[in-house]
Amino acid sequence: AQKITQTQPGMFVQEKEAVTLDCTYDTSDPSYGLFWYKQPSSGEMIFLIYQGSYDQQNATEGRYSLNFQKARKSANLVISASQLGDSAMYFCAMRGLDAGGTSYGKLTFGQGTILTVHP
Amino acid sequence: NAGVTQTPKFRVLKTGQSMTLLCAQDMNHEYMYWYRQDPGMGLRLIHYSVGEGTTAKGEVPDGYNVSRLKKQNFLLGLESAAPSQTSVYFCASSYSTGAATSYEQYFGPGTRLTVT
């Protein structure tokens, strides 16, 4: 079974500063992928960044980077230079392999972290 | 290119009523999913489909049925709605992944369902 834990129900950050949202995971799959999604107050789910378990380098996408520490089973999201529009719920999710080594793409989500950016 | 669309956007049901939520995608994705989102619990997988005519149970399938008669559509049915099914329902789709884990899921806008 896979499990994602986000221990920060809410986080606050000042505009233009960096913030780290924590995510730890548990899985016995030999290969897996980690995702971060953003959910603004309008409700849609927006894909931000992906990290594969065998990727040698941490993923980056613009102001988003993923601090992947495989031995510690953590995949923290770092947002640099926060903007007011970053205020939203953020979800960490994991995709692993089913029996037989196939990934049917199912995602396991964490509980989410609400980020509030102050001007 | 509309992506993933869901119908309806909002619905209020009385306990015991039935309804069907429709999900449609125009990206020719093989895989489709239904999730529910409850406060403090993230998204949980209800059912999923890896191709036309196939469906499988997810983490919380009880009280729901699904059908995938056409590749582009994935229907979620509630036969006898209960207040515990009050939630926001998201449909998603992705390319078939094989052993790869990298393909993102594309989400619909969600359906807010209230059962009284």
PDB file of C-alpha atoms in Angstrom:
ATOM      1  CA  ALA A   1       0.000   0.000   0.000  1.00  0.00           C
ATOM      2  CA  GLN A   2       1.091   3.529  -0.658  1.00  0.00           C
ATOM      3  CA  LYS A   3       0.758   6.446   1.695  1.00  0.00           C
ATOM      4  CA  ILE A   4       1.371  10.163   1.363  1.00  0.00           C
ATOM      5  CA  THR A   5       1.635  12.410   4.417  1.00  0.00           C
ATOM      6  CA  GLN A   6       1.498  16.178   4.405  1.00  0.00           C
ATOM      7  CA  THR A   7       1.958  17.333   7.975  1.00  0.00           C
ATOM      8  CA  GLN A   8       1.357  21.057   7.450  1.00  0.00           C
ATOM      9  CA  PRO A   9      -2.381  21.833   7.341  1.00  0.00           C
ATOM     10  CA  GLY A  10      -1.593  25.488   6.679  1.00  0.00           C
ATOM     11  CA  MET A  11       1.415  27.599   5.811  1.00  0.00           C
ATOM     12  CA  PHE A  12       1.951  31.348   5.585  1.00  0.00           C
ATOM     13  CA  VAL A  13       4.594  33.155   3.567  1.00  0.00           C
ATOM     14  CA  GLN A  14       5.389  36.743   2.756  1.00  0.00           C
ATOM     15  CA  GLU A  15       5.184  37.778  -0.873  1.00  0.00           C
ATOM     16  CA  LYS A  16       8.520  37.369  -2.734  1.00  0.00           C
ATOM     17  CA  GLU A  17       9.892  34.944  -0.153  1.00  0.00           C
ATOM     18  CA  ALA A  18      10.458  31.217  -0.655  1.00  0.00           C
ATOM     19  CA  VAL A  19       8.389  28.525   1.047  1.00  0.00           C
ATOM     20  CA  THR A  20       8.751  24.767   1.433  1.00  0.00           C
ATOM     21  CA  LEU A  21       5.751  22.460   1.594  1.00  0.00           C
ATOM     22  CA  ASP A  22       6.506  19.087   3.133  1.00  0.00           C
ATOM     23  CA  CYS A  23       5.588  15.695   1.751  1.00  0.00           C
ATOM     24  CA  THR A  24       6.668  12.266   2.953  1.00  0.00           C
ATOM     25  CA  TYR A  25       5.672   9.010   1.366  1.00  0.00           C
ATOM     26  CA  ASP A  26       5.700   5.321   2.017  1.00  0.00           C
ATOM     27  CA  THR A  27       5.822   2.630  -0.627  1.00  0.00           C
ATOM     28  CA  SER A  28       7.460  -0.688  -1.351  1.00  0.00           C
ATOM     29  CA  ASP A  29       7.234  -0.261  -5.130  1.00  0.00           C
ATOM     30  CA  PRO A  30      10.607  -0.390  -6.899  1.00  0.00           C
ATOM     31  CA  SER A  31       9.604   2.461  -9.188  1.00  0.00           C
ATOM     32  CA  TYR A  32       7.248   5.327  -8.534  1.00  0.00           C
ATOM     33  CA  GLY A  33       6.481   8.907  -9.431  1.00  0.00           C
ATOM     34  CA  LEU A  34       5.746  11.878  -7.239  1.00  0.00           C
ATOM     35  CA  PHE A  35       3.511  14.762  -8.274  1.00  0.00           C
ATOM     36  CA  TRP A  36       2.457  18.092  -6.897  1.00  0.00           C
ATOM     37  CA  TYR A  37      -0.877  19.656  -7.787  1.00  0.00           C
ATOM     38  CA  LYS A  38      -2.230  23.097  -6.970  1.00  0.00           C
ATOM     39  CA  GLN A  39      -5.897  23.684  -6.224  1.00  0.00           C
ATOM     40  CA  PRO A  40      -6.894  27.356  -6.127  1.00  0.00           C
ATOM     41  CA  SER A  41     -10.125  28.497  -4.528  1.00  0.00           C
ATOM     42  CA  SER A  42     -11.873  28.025  -7.883  1.00  0.00           C
ATOM     43  CA  GLY A  43     -11.432  24.284  -7.372  1.00  0.00           C
ATOM     44  CA  GLU A  44      -9.572  23.034 -10.423  1.00  0.00           C
ATOM     45  CA  MET A  45      -6.539  20.773 -10.078  1.00  0.00           C
ATOM     46  CA  ILE A  46      -3.401  22.155 -11.723  1.00  0.00           C
ATOM     47  CA  PHE A  47      -0.349  19.957 -12.300  1.00  0.00           C
ATOM     48  CA  LEU A  48       2.863  21.623 -11.111  1.00  0.00           C
ATOM     49  CA  ILE A  49       5.794  19.234 -11.123  1.00  0.00           C
ATOM     50  CA  TYR A  50       6.830  15.589 -11.381  1.00  0.00           C
ATOM     51  CA  GLN A  51       9.750  13.597  -9.944  1.00  0.00           C
ATOM     52  CA  GLY A  52      10.573  10.035 -10.908  1.00  0.00           C
ATOM     53  CA  SER A  53      12.087   7.758  -8.302  1.00  0.00           C
ATOM     54  CA  TYR A  54      15.083   7.025 -10.537  1.00  0.00           C
ATOM     55  CA  ASP A  55      15.665  10.600 -11.624  1.00  0.00           C
ATOM     56  CA  GLN A  56      19.166  11.688 -10.633  1.00  0.00           C
ATOM     57  CA  GLN A  57      18.377  15.362 -10.386  1.00  0.00           C
ATOM     58  CA  ASN A  58      15.659  17.224  -8.548  1.00  0.00           C
ATOM     59  CA  ALA A  59      12.847  18.393 -10.811  1.00  0.00           C
ATOM     60  CA  THR A  60      12.361  22.083 -11.503  1.00  0.00           C
ATOM     61  CA  GLU A  61       9.594  23.948 -13.321  1.00  0.00           C
ATOM     62  CA  GLY A  62       9.963  27.695 -13.263  1.00  0.00           C
ATOM     63  CA  ARG A  63       9.527  28.867  -9.664  1.00  0.00           C
ATOM     64  CA  TYR A  64       8.740  25.347  -8.496  1.00  0.00           C
ATOM     65  CA  SER A  65      11.352  22.807  -7.504  1.00  0.00           C
ATOM     66  CA  LEU A  66      11.043  19.456  -5.850  1.00  0.00           C
ATOM     67  CA  ASN A  67      13.507  18.605  -3.093  1.00  0.00           C
ATOM     68  CA  PHE A  68      13.636  14.832  -3.478  1.00  0.00           C
ATOM     69  CA  GLN A  69      15.378  12.859  -0.743  1.00  0.00           C
ATOM     70  CA  LYS A  70      14.836   9.225  -1.584  1.00  0.00           C
ATOM     71  CA  ALA A  71      16.463   7.749   1.516  1.00  0.00           C
ATOM     72  CA  ARG A  72      14.269   9.883   3.730  1.00  0.00           C
ATOM     73  CA  LYS A  73      11.215   9.266   1.522  1.00  0.00           C
ATOM     74  CA  SER A  74      10.473  12.936   1.209  1.00  0.00           C
ATOM     75  CA  ALA A  75       9.455  15.040  -1.788  1.00  0.00           C
ATOM     76  CA  ASN A  76       9.090  18.603  -0.611  1.00  0.00           C
ATOM     77  CA  LEU A  77       7.853  21.350  -2.911  1.00  0.00           C
ATOM     78  CA  VAL A  78       9.811  24.588  -2.889  1.00  0.00           C
ATOM     79  CA  ILE A  79       8.171  27.709  -4.281  1.00  0.00           C
ATOM     80  CA  SER A  80      10.584  30.571  -4.818  1.00  0.00           C
ATOM     81  CA  ALA A  81       9.617  34.240  -4.947  1.00  0.00           C
ATOM     82  CA  SER A  82       6.042  33.650  -3.753  1.00  0.00           C
ATOM     83  CA  GLN A  83       3.250  35.564  -5.436  1.00  0.00           C
ATOM     84  CA  LEU A  84      -0.244  36.391  -4.217  1.00  0.00           C
ATOM     85  CA  GLY A  85      -1.589  34.022  -6.863  1.00  0.00           C
ATOM     86  CA  ASP A  86       0.224  31.145  -5.190  1.00  0.00           C
ATOM     87  CA  SER A  87      -2.336  31.168  -2.390  1.00  0.00           C
ATOM     88  CA  ALA A  88      -4.058  27.813  -2.800  1.00  0.00           C
ATOM     89  CA  MET A  89      -4.275  24.238  -1.547  1.00  0.00           C
ATOM     90  CA  TYR A  90      -1.313  22.086  -2.575  1.00  0.00           C
ATOM     91  CA  PHE A  91      -1.456  18.323  -2.878  1.00  0.00           C
ATOM     92  CA  CYS A  92       1.376  15.846  -3.027  1.00  0.00           C
ATOM     93  CA  ALA A  93       0.534  12.601  -4.835  1.00  0.00           C
ATOM     94  CA  MET A  94       2.253   9.362  -5.741  1.00  0.00           C
ATOM     95  CA  ARG A  95       1.861   6.856  -8.532  1.00  0.00           C
ATOM     96  CA  GLY A  96       3.330   3.416  -8.140  1.00  0.00           C
ATOM     97  CA  LEU A  97       3.200   0.045  -9.793  1.00  0.00           C
ATOM     98  CA  ASP A  98       0.488  -2.564  -9.503  1.00  0.00           C
ATOM     99  CA  ALA A  99       1.187  -6.254  -9.221  1.00  0.00           C
ATOM    100  CA  GLY A 100       2.803  -7.309 -12.467  1.00  0.00           C
ATOM    101  CA  GLY A 101       4.802  -4.112 -12.771  1.00  0.00           C
ATOM    102  CA  THR A 102       2.185  -2.045 -14.547  1.00  0.00           C
ATOM    103  CA  SER A 103       1.260   1.430 -13.493  1.00  0.00           C
ATOM    104  CA  TYR A 104      -2.414   1.998 -14.155  1.00  0.00           C
ATOM    105  CA  GLY A 105      -1.791   5.574 -13.313  1.00  0.00           C
ATOM    106  CA  LYS A 106      -3.695   5.614 -10.047  1.00  0.00           C
ATOM    107  CA  LEU A 107      -2.678   8.430  -7.758  1.00  0.00           C
ATOM    108  CA  THR A 108      -2.566   8.375  -3.972  1.00  0.00           C
ATOM    109  CA  PHE A 109      -2.963  11.868  -2.542  1.00  0.00           C
ATOM    110  CA  GLY A 110      -1.929  13.495   0.700  1.00  0.00           C
ATOM    111  CA  GLN A 111      -4.303  15.579   2.773  1.00  0.00           C
ATOM    112  CA  GLY A 112      -3.085  18.848   1.314  1.00  0.00           C
ATOM    113  CA  THR A 113      -1.521  22.059   2.642  1.00  0.00           C
ATOM    114  CA  ILE A 114      -3.240  25.421   2.408  1.00  0.00           C
ATOM    115  CA  LEU A 115      -0.720  28.095   1.486  1.00  0.00           C
ATOM    116  CA  THR A 116      -1.503  31.744   2.152  1.00  0.00           C
ATOM    117  CA  VAL A 117       0.740  34.408   0.666  1.00  0.00           C
ATOM    118  CA  HIS A 118       0.691  37.741   2.489  1.00  0.00           C
ATOM    119  CA  PRO A 119       1.436  41.016   0.659  1.00  0.00           C
TER     120      PRO A 119
ATOM    121  CA  ASN B   1      -9.639  21.121 -27.285  1.00  0.00           C
ATOM    122  CA  ALA B   2     -11.781  21.127 -24.130  1.00  0.00           C
ATOM    123  CA  GLY B   3      -9.650  18.666 -22.127  1.00  0.00           C
ATOM    124  CA  VAL B   4     -11.714  16.969 -19.425  1.00  0.00           C
ATOM    125  CA  THR B   5     -15.277  18.140 -18.874  1.00  0.00           C
ATOM    126  CA  GLN B   6     -17.774  17.120 -16.203  1.00  0.00           C
ATOM    127  CA  THR B   7     -21.536  17.360 -16.116  1.00  0.00           C
ATOM    128  CA  PRO B   8     -23.212  18.673 -13.988  1.00  0.00           C
ATOM    129  CA  LYS B   9     -21.167  21.217 -12.024  1.00  0.00           C
ATOM    130  CA  PHE B  10     -23.517  21.226  -9.030  1.00  0.00           C
ATOM    131  CA  ARG B  11     -26.291  18.953  -7.846  1.00  0.00           C
ATOM    132  CA  VAL B  12     -28.445  18.536  -4.758  1.00  0.00           C
ATOM    133  CA  LEU B  13     -30.020  15.133  -4.162  1.00  0.00           C
ATOM    134  CA  LYS B  14     -32.345  13.774  -1.545  1.00  0.00           C
ATOM    135  CA  THR B  15     -31.354  10.593   0.274  1.00  0.00           C
ATOM    136  CA  GLY B  16     -32.259   7.577  -1.835  1.00  0.00           C
ATOM    137  CA  GLN B  17     -32.292   9.370  -5.176  1.00  0.00           C
ATOM    138  CA  SER B  18     -30.064   8.270  -8.003  1.00  0.00           C
ATOM    139  CA  MET B  19     -27.964  10.196 -10.450  1.00  0.00           C
ATOM    140  CA  THR B  20     -25.190   9.845 -13.015  1.00  0.00           C
ATOM    141  CA  LEU B  21     -22.160  12.066 -13.353  1.00  0.00           C
ATOM    142  CA  LEU B  22     -20.701  12.312 -16.835  1.00  0.00           C
ATOM    143  CA  CYS B  23     -17.045  12.765 -17.628  1.00  0.00           C
ATOM    144  CA  ALA B  24     -15.792  13.366 -21.155  1.00  0.00           C
ATOM    145  CA  GLN B  25     -12.258  13.818 -22.488  1.00  0.00           C
ATOM    146  CA  ASP B  26     -11.087  14.717 -25.961  1.00  0.00           C
ATOM    147  CA  MET B  27      -7.399  13.833 -25.588  1.00  0.00           C
ATOM    148  CA  ASN B  28      -7.767  10.194 -26.675  1.00  0.00           C
ATOM    149  CA  HIS B  29      -6.582   9.012 -23.249  1.00  0.00           C
ATOM    150  CA  GLU B  30      -6.846   5.339 -22.428  1.00  0.00           C
ATOM    151  CA  TYR B  31      -7.050   5.740 -18.665  1.00  0.00           C
ATOM    152  CA  MET B  32      -9.820   7.516 -16.777  1.00  0.00           C
ATOM    153  CA  TYR B  33     -10.502   7.937 -13.061  1.00  0.00           C
ATOM    154  CA  TRP B  34     -13.110   9.110 -10.607  1.00  0.00           C
ATOM    155  CA  TYR B  35     -12.001  10.663  -7.313  1.00  0.00           C
ATOM    156  CA  ARG B  36     -13.875  12.206  -4.442  1.00  0.00           C
ATOM    157  CA  GLN B  37     -12.538  15.064  -2.342  1.00  0.00           C
ATOM    158  CA  ASP B  38     -13.615  15.509   1.241  1.00  0.00           C
ATOM    159  CA  PRO B  39     -12.305  18.159   3.647  1.00  0.00           C
ATOM    160  CA  GLY B  40      -9.074  17.118   5.320  1.00  0.00           C
ATOM    161  CA  MET B  41      -8.769  13.884   3.362  1.00  0.00           C
ATOM    162  CA  GLY B  42      -7.342  14.834   0.003  1.00  0.00           C
ATOM    163  CA  LEU B  43      -8.605  13.022  -3.070  1.00  0.00           C
ATOM    164  CA  ARG B  44      -9.506   9.348  -2.921  1.00  0.00           C
ATOM    165  CA  LEU B  45      -9.926   7.057  -5.894  1.00  0.00           C
ATOM    166  CA  ILE B  46     -13.427   5.624  -6.373  1.00  0.00           C
ATOM    167  CA  HIS B  47     -13.147   3.669  -9.639  1.00  0.00           C
ATOM    168  CA  TYR B  48     -10.942   3.727 -12.668  1.00  0.00           C
ATOM    169  CA  SER B  49     -10.818   2.414 -16.214  1.00  0.00           C
ATOM    170  CA  VAL B  50      -7.834   1.408 -18.314  1.00  0.00           C
ATOM    171  CA  GLY B  51      -9.754   1.187 -21.561  1.00  0.00           C
ATOM    172  CA  GLU B  52     -13.126   1.103 -23.256  1.00  0.00           C
ATOM    173  CA  GLY B  53     -15.329  -1.536 -21.680  1.00  0.00           C
ATOM    174  CA  THR B  54     -13.101  -2.046 -18.616  1.00  0.00           C
ATOM    175  CA  THR B  55     -13.523  -0.752 -15.075  1.00  0.00           C
ATOM    176  CA  ALA B  56     -11.919  -1.487 -11.719  1.00  0.00           C
ATOM    177  CA  LYS B  57     -12.436  -0.560  -8.087  1.00  0.00           C
ATOM    178  CA  GLY B  58     -10.364   2.025  -6.345  1.00  0.00           C
ATOM    179  CA  GLU B  59      -9.972   2.843  -2.678  1.00  0.00           C
ATOM    180  CA  VAL B  60     -13.600   3.821  -1.881  1.00  0.00           C
ATOM    181  CA  PRO B  61     -15.914   2.098  -4.417  1.00  0.00           C
ATOM    182  CA  ASP B  62     -18.902   1.261  -2.199  1.00  0.00           C
ATOM    183  CA  GLY B  63     -22.156   2.926  -3.225  1.00  0.00           C
ATOM    184  CA  TYR B  64     -20.897   3.794  -6.727  1.00  0.00           C
ATOM    185  CA  ASN B  65     -20.973   2.145 -10.124  1.00  0.00           C
ATOM    186  CA  VAL B  66     -19.182   3.127 -13.306  1.00  0.00           C
ATOM    187  CA  SER B  67     -19.308   2.431 -17.002  1.00  0.00           C
ATOM    188  CA  ARG B  68     -16.961   3.128 -19.905  1.00  0.00           C
ATOM    189  CA  LEU B  69     -18.953   2.315 -23.012  1.00  0.00           C
ATOM    190  CA  LYS B  70     -17.003   4.781 -25.151  1.00  0.00           C
ATOM    191  CA  LYS B  71     -13.336   5.627 -24.853  1.00  0.00           C
ATOM    192  CA  GLN B  72     -13.991   9.312 -24.353  1.00  0.00           C
ATOM    193  CA  ASN B  73     -16.671   8.950 -21.665  1.00  0.00           C
ATOM    194  CA  PHE B  74     -16.600   7.653 -18.097  1.00  0.00           C
ATOM    195  CA  LEU B  75     -19.847   7.640 -16.120  1.00  0.00           C
ATOM    196  CA  LEU B  76     -20.171   7.535 -12.356  1.00  0.00           C
ATOM    197  CA  GLY B  77     -23.510   6.408 -10.943  1.00  0.00           C
ATOM    198  CA  LEU B  78     -25.037   6.685  -7.501  1.00  0.00           C
ATOM    199  CA  GLU B  79     -27.931   4.247  -7.265  1.00  0.00           C
ATOM    200  CA  SER B  80     -29.228   5.337  -3.855  1.00  0.00           C
ATOM    201  CA  ALA B  81     -27.562   8.496  -2.628  1.00  0.00           C
ATOM    202  CA  ALA B  82     -26.597   8.855   1.026  1.00  0.00           C
ATOM    203  CA  PRO B  83     -25.501  11.952   2.980  1.00  0.00           C
ATOM    204  CA  SER B  84     -22.034  10.368   3.299  1.00  0.00           C
ATOM    205  CA  GLN B  85     -21.669  10.812  -0.455  1.00  0.00           C
ATOM    206  CA  THR B  86     -21.785  14.577  -0.144  1.00  0.00           C
ATOM    207  CA  SER B  87     -18.470  15.532  -1.697  1.00  0.00           C
ATOM    208  CA  VAL B  88     -16.708  17.105  -4.640  1.00  0.00           C
ATOM    209  CA  TYR B  89     -16.181  14.601  -7.434  1.00  0.00           C
ATOM    210  CA  PHE B  90     -13.302  14.876  -9.856  1.00  0.00           C
ATOM    211  CA  CYS B  91     -12.811  12.993 -13.066  1.00  0.00           C
ATOM    212  CA  ALA B  92      -9.314  12.648 -14.522  1.00  0.00           C
ATOM    213  CA  SER B  93      -7.653  11.039 -17.496  1.00  0.00           C
ATOM    214  CA  SER B  94      -4.147  10.142 -18.610  1.00  0.00           C
ATOM    215  CA  TYR B  95      -2.229   8.362 -21.315  1.00  0.00           C
ATOM    216  CA  SER B  96      -1.733   4.664 -20.834  1.00  0.00           C
ATOM    217  CA  THR B  97       1.371   4.363 -18.750  1.00  0.00           C
ATOM    218  CA  GLY B  98       2.617   0.808 -18.998  1.00  0.00           C
ATOM    219  CA  ALA B  99       5.436   0.614 -16.481  1.00  0.00           C
ATOM    220  CA  ALA B 100       6.105   4.332 -16.642  1.00  0.00           C
ATOM    221  CA  THR B 101       5.082   6.563 -13.782  1.00  0.00           C
ATOM    222  CA  SER B 102       5.560   9.959 -15.343  1.00  0.00           C
ATOM    223  CA  TYR B 103       2.329  10.696 -17.116  1.00  0.00           C
ATOM    224  CA  GLU B 104       0.336  13.361 -15.328  1.00  0.00           C
ATOM    225  CA  GLN B 105      -3.389  13.143 -14.870  1.00  0.00           C
ATOM    226  CA  TYR B 106      -5.581  15.830 -16.364  1.00  0.00           C
ATOM    227  CA  PHE B 107      -8.479  16.768 -14.134  1.00  0.00           C
ATOM    228  CA  GLY B 108     -11.960  18.012 -14.867  1.00  0.00           C
ATOM    229  CA  PRO B 109     -13.398  21.035 -13.030  1.00  0.00           C
ATOM    230  CA  GLY B 110     -15.255  18.928 -10.469  1.00  0.00           C
ATOM    231  CA  THR B 111     -18.889  18.321  -9.516  1.00  0.00           C
ATOM    232  CA  ARG B 112     -20.125  19.512  -6.147  1.00  0.00           C
ATOM    233  CA  LEU B 113     -22.753  17.065  -4.889  1.00  0.00           C
ATOM    234  CA  THR B 114     -24.853  17.568  -1.784  1.00  0.00           C
ATOM    235  CA  VAL B 115     -27.090  14.797  -0.462  1.00  0.00           C
ATOM    236  CA  THR B 116     -29.701  15.911   2.074  1.00  0.00           C
TER     237      THR B 116
END
